[in-house]
Tab-separated table of C-alpha atoms in Angstrom:
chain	number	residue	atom	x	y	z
C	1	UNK	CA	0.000	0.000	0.000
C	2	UNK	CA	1.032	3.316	-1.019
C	3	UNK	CA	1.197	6.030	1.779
C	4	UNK	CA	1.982	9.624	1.508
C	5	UNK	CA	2.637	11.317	5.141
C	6	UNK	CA	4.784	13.302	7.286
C	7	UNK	CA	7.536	11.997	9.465
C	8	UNK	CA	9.792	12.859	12.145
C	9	UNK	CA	13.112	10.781	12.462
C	10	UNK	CA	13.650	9.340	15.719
C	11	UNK	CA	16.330	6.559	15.262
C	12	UNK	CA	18.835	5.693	12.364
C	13	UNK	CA	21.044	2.064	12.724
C	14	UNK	CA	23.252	1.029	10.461
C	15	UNK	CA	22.280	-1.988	8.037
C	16	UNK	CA	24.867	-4.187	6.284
C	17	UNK	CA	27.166	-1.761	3.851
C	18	UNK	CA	24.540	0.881	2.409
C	19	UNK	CA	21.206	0.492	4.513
C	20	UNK	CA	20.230	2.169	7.657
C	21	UNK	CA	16.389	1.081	9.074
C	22	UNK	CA	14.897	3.974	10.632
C	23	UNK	CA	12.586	4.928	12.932
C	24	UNK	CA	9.766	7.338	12.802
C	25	UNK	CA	6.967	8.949	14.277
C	26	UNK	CA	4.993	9.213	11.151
C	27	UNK	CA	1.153	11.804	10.758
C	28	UNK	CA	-0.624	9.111	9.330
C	29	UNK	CA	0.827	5.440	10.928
C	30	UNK	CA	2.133	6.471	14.082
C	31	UNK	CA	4.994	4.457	14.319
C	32	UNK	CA	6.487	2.685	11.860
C	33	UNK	CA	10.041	0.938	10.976
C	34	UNK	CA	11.722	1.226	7.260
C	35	UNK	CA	14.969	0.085	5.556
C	36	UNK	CA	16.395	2.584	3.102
C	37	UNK	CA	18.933	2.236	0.676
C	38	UNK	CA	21.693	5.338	0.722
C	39	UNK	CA	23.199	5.300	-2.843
C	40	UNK	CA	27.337	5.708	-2.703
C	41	UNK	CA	26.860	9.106	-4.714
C	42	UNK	CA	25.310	12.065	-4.396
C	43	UNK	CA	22.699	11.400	-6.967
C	44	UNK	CA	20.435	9.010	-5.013
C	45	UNK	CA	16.897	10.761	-4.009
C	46	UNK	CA	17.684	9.419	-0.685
C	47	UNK	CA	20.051	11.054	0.942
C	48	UNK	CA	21.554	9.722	4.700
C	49	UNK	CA	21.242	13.363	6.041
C	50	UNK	CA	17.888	13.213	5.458
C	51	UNK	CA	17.974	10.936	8.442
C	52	UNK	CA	19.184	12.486	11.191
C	53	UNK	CA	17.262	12.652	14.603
C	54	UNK	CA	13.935	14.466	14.784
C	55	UNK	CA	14.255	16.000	10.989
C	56	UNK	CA	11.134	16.291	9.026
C	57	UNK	CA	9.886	14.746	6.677
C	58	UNK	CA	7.606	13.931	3.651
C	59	UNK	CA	7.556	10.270	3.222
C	60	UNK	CA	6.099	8.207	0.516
C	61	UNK	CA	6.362	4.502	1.588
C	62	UNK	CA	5.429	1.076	0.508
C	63	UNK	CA	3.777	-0.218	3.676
C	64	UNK	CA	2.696	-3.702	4.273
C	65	UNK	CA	0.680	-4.731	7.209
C	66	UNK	CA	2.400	-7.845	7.985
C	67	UNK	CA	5.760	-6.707	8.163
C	68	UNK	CA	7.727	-5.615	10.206
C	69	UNK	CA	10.375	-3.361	8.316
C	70	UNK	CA	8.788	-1.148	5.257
C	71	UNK	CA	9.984	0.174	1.895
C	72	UNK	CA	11.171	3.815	1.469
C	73	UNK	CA	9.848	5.150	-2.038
C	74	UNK	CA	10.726	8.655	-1.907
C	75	UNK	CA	11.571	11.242	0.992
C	76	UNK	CA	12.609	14.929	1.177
C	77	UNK	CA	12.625	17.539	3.810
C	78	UNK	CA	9.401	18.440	4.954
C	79	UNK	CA	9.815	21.749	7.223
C	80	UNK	CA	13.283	22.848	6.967
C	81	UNK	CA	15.176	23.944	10.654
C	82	UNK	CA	17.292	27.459	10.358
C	83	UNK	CA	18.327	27.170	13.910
C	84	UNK	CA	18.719	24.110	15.497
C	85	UNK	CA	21.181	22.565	12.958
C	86	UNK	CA	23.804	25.541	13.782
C	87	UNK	CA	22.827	25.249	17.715
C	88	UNK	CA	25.508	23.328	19.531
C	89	UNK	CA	22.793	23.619	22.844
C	90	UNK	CA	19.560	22.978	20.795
C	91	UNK	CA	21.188	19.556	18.668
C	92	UNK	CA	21.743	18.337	22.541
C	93	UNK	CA	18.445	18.769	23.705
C	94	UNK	CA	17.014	16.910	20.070
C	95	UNK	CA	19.109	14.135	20.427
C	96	UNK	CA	18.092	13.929	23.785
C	97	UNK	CA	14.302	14.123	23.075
C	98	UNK	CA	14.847	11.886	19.876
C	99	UNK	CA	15.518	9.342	22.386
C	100	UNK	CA	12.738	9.978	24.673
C	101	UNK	CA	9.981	10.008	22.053
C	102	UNK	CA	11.651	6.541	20.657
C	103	UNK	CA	10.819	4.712	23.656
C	104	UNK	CA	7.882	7.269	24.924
C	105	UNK	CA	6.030	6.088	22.229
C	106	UNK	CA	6.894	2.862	21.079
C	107	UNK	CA	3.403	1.063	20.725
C	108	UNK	CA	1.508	4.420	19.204
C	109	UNK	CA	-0.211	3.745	16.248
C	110	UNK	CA	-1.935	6.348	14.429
C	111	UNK	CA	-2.307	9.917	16.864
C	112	UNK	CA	-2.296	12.891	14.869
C	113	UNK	CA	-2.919	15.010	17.778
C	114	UNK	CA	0.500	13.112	18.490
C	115	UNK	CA	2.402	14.098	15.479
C	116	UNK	CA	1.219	17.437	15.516
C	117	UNK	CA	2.049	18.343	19.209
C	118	UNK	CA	5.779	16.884	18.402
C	119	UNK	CA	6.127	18.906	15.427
C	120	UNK	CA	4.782	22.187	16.600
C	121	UNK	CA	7.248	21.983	19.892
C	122	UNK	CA	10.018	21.082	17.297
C	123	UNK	CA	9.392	24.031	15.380
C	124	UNK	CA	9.026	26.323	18.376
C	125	UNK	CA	12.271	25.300	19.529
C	126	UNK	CA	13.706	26.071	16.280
C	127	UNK	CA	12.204	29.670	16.016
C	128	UNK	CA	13.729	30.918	20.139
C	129	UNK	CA	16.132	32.436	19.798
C	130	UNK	CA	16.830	32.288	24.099
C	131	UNK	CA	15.194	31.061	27.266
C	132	UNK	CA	14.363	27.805	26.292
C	133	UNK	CA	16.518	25.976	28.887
C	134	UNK	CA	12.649	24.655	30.378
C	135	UNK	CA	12.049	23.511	27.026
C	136	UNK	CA	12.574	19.784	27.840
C	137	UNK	CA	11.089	19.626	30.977
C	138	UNK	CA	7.538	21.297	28.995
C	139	UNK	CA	8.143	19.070	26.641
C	140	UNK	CA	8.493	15.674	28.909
C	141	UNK	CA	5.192	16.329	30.561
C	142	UNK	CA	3.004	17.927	27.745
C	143	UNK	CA	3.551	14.467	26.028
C	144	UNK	CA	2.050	12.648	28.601
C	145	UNK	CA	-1.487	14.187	27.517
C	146	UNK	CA	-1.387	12.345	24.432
C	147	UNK	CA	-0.483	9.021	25.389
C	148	UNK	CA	-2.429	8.716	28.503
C	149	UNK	CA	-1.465	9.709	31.617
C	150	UNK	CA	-0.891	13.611	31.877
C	151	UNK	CA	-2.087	14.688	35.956
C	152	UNK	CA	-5.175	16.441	36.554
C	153	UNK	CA	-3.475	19.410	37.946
C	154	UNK	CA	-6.942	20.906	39.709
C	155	UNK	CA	-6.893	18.418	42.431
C	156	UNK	CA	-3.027	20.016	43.609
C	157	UNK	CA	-3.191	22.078	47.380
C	158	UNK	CA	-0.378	23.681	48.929
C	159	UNK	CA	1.585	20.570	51.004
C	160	UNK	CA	-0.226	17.502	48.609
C	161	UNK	CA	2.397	14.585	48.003
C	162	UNK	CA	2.515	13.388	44.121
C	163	UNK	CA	1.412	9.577	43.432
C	164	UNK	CA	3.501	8.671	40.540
C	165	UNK	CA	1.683	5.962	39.992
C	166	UNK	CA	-1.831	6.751	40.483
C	167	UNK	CA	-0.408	9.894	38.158
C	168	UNK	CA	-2.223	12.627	41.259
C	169	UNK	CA	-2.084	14.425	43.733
C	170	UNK	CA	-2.866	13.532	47.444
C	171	UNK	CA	-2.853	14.636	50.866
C	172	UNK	CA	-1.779	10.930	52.112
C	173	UNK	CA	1.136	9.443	52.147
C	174	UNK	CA	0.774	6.020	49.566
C	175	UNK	CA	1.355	2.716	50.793
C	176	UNK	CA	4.246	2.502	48.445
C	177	UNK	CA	7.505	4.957	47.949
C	178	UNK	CA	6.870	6.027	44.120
C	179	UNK	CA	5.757	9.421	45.614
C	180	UNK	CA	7.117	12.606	45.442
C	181	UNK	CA	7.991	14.848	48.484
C	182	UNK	CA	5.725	18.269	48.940
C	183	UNK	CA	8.946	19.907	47.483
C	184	UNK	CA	8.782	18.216	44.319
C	185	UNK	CA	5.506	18.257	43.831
C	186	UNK	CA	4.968	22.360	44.327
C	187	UNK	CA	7.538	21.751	41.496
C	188	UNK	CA	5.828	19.540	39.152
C	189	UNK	CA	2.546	21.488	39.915
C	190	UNK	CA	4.438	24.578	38.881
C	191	UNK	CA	6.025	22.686	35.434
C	192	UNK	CA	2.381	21.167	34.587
C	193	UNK	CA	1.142	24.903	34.377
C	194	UNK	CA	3.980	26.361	31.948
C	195	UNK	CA	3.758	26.788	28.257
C	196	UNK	CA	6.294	27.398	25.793
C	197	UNK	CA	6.142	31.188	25.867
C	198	UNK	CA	5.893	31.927	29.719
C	199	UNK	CA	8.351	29.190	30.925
C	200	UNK	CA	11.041	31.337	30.740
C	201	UNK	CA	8.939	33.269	34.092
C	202	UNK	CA	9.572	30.115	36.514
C	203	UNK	CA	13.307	30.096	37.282
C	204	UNK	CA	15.413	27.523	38.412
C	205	UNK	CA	18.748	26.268	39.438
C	206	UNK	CA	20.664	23.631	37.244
C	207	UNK	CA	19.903	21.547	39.999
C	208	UNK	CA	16.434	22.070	40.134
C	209	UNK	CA	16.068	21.466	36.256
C	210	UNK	CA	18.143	17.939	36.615
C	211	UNK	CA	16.190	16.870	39.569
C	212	UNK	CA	12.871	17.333	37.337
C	213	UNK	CA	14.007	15.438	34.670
C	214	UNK	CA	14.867	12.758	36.629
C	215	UNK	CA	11.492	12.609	38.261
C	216	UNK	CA	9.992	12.855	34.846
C	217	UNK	CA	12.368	9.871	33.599
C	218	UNK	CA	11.055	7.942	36.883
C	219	UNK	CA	7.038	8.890	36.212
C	220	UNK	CA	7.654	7.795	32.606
C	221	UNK	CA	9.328	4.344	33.397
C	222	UNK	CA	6.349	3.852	35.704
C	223	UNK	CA	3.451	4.300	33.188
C	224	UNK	CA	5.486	2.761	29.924
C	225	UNK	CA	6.657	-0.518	29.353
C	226	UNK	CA	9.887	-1.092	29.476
C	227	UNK	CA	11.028	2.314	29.271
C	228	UNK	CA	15.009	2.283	29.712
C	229	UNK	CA	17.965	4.663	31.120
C	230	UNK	CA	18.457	6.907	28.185
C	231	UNK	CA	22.129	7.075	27.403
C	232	UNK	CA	22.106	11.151	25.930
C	233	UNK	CA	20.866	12.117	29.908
C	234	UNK	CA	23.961	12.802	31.039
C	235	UNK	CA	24.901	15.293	28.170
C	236	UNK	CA	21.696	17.529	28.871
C	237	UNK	CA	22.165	17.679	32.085
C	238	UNK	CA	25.377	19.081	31.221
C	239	UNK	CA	23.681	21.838	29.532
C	240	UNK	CA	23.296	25.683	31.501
C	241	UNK	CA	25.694	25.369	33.797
């Protein structure tokens, strides 16, 4: 079957001498797995920078339910970056989220409320030109709405615990220790409330960012199967010192 959508790269591996399968988080079949051929010239339509984490792209595919790994017919970019590719800071934080998304959404089939939150955050990122160091953090939560377990953040009161599992707020302590402290969860009341363009208002330490991302990791590997230690964490938390 022929399909025409929009894709965002979120993995590239290496495949024998001149293939790469790759990843994406594609508008119209959620998530899907291809092998492309990269030609040894220039000339080839495909083109391995094409791949690179979290570009854009229009796709046109041969996909076939039953398998696994589809056919790449055509691709080109579909929204061009000025920005990020020049940003030492912003190509950190991508290949940091590229990795989250991967195993964020794993099972998602086709969400184009998905897509199109993923791709409008991408494309805010790539139009700030500062105070985006919350960016991340927005990021990591706001994607919980669409795959199913973003807090209701009415129930919060000044001193409430948060139930990372039961994915709340509460006055009582849980009879289990995947809580968070009234500390951290003024904090993750606070990030739950932030958009894009007012973030920047809510300051923190480098500290305080890197202990929120870790809770977020830890809420995330609650609520998603087998959701791993991501391997680029260390090199944003390196970032704003």
């Amino acid at each position: 079957m022929l399909v025409k959508t929009q894709a965002v790269v979120l993995r590239t591996i290496k495949y024998g001498e001149n293939k790469l399968i790759v990843d994406f988080l594609t508008e119209q079949e959620g998530r899907l797995s291809c092998v492309v051929g990269i030609p040894k010239t220039q000339r080839g339509k495909l083109k391995k920078q094409f791949f690179q984490p979290l570009t854009i792209l229009d796709l046109e595919l041969d996909v076939r339910p039953k398998q696994t790994l589809h056919h790449i017919r055509d691709a080109r970019i579909g929204i061009p970056y000025a920005t990020i590719p020049f940003d030492p800071t912003k190509l950190s934080i991508l290949l940091f989220l590229a990795e989250f998304i991967f195993y964020g959404t794993r099972d998602e089939q086709h969400n184009p409320s998905l897509y199109q939150f993923v791709v409008n955050s991408l494309q805010w990122l790539d139009g700030c030109s500062e105070q985006f160091a919350n960016f991340h953090l927005v990021f990591m939560m706001r994607l919980s709405r669409f795959i199913g377990f973003f807090p209701y953040v009415e129930d919060y009161h000044e001193g409430d615990l948060f139930d990372l599992r039961a994915a709340s707020f509460t006055s009582q302590v849980p009879s289990h220790n995947d809580y968070l402290t009234a500390v951290d969860a003024a904090r993750i009341n606070n990030l739950l409330r932030m958009k894009y363009a007012s973030m920047h208002l809510f300051r923190m330490s480098h500290d305080d960012r890197n202990r929120i991302v870790d809770v977020i990791v830890r809420y995330y590997r609650l609520h998603v199967p087998a959701f791993p230690e991501l391997r680029s964490l260390d090199v944003l938390k390196e970032l704003w010192r």
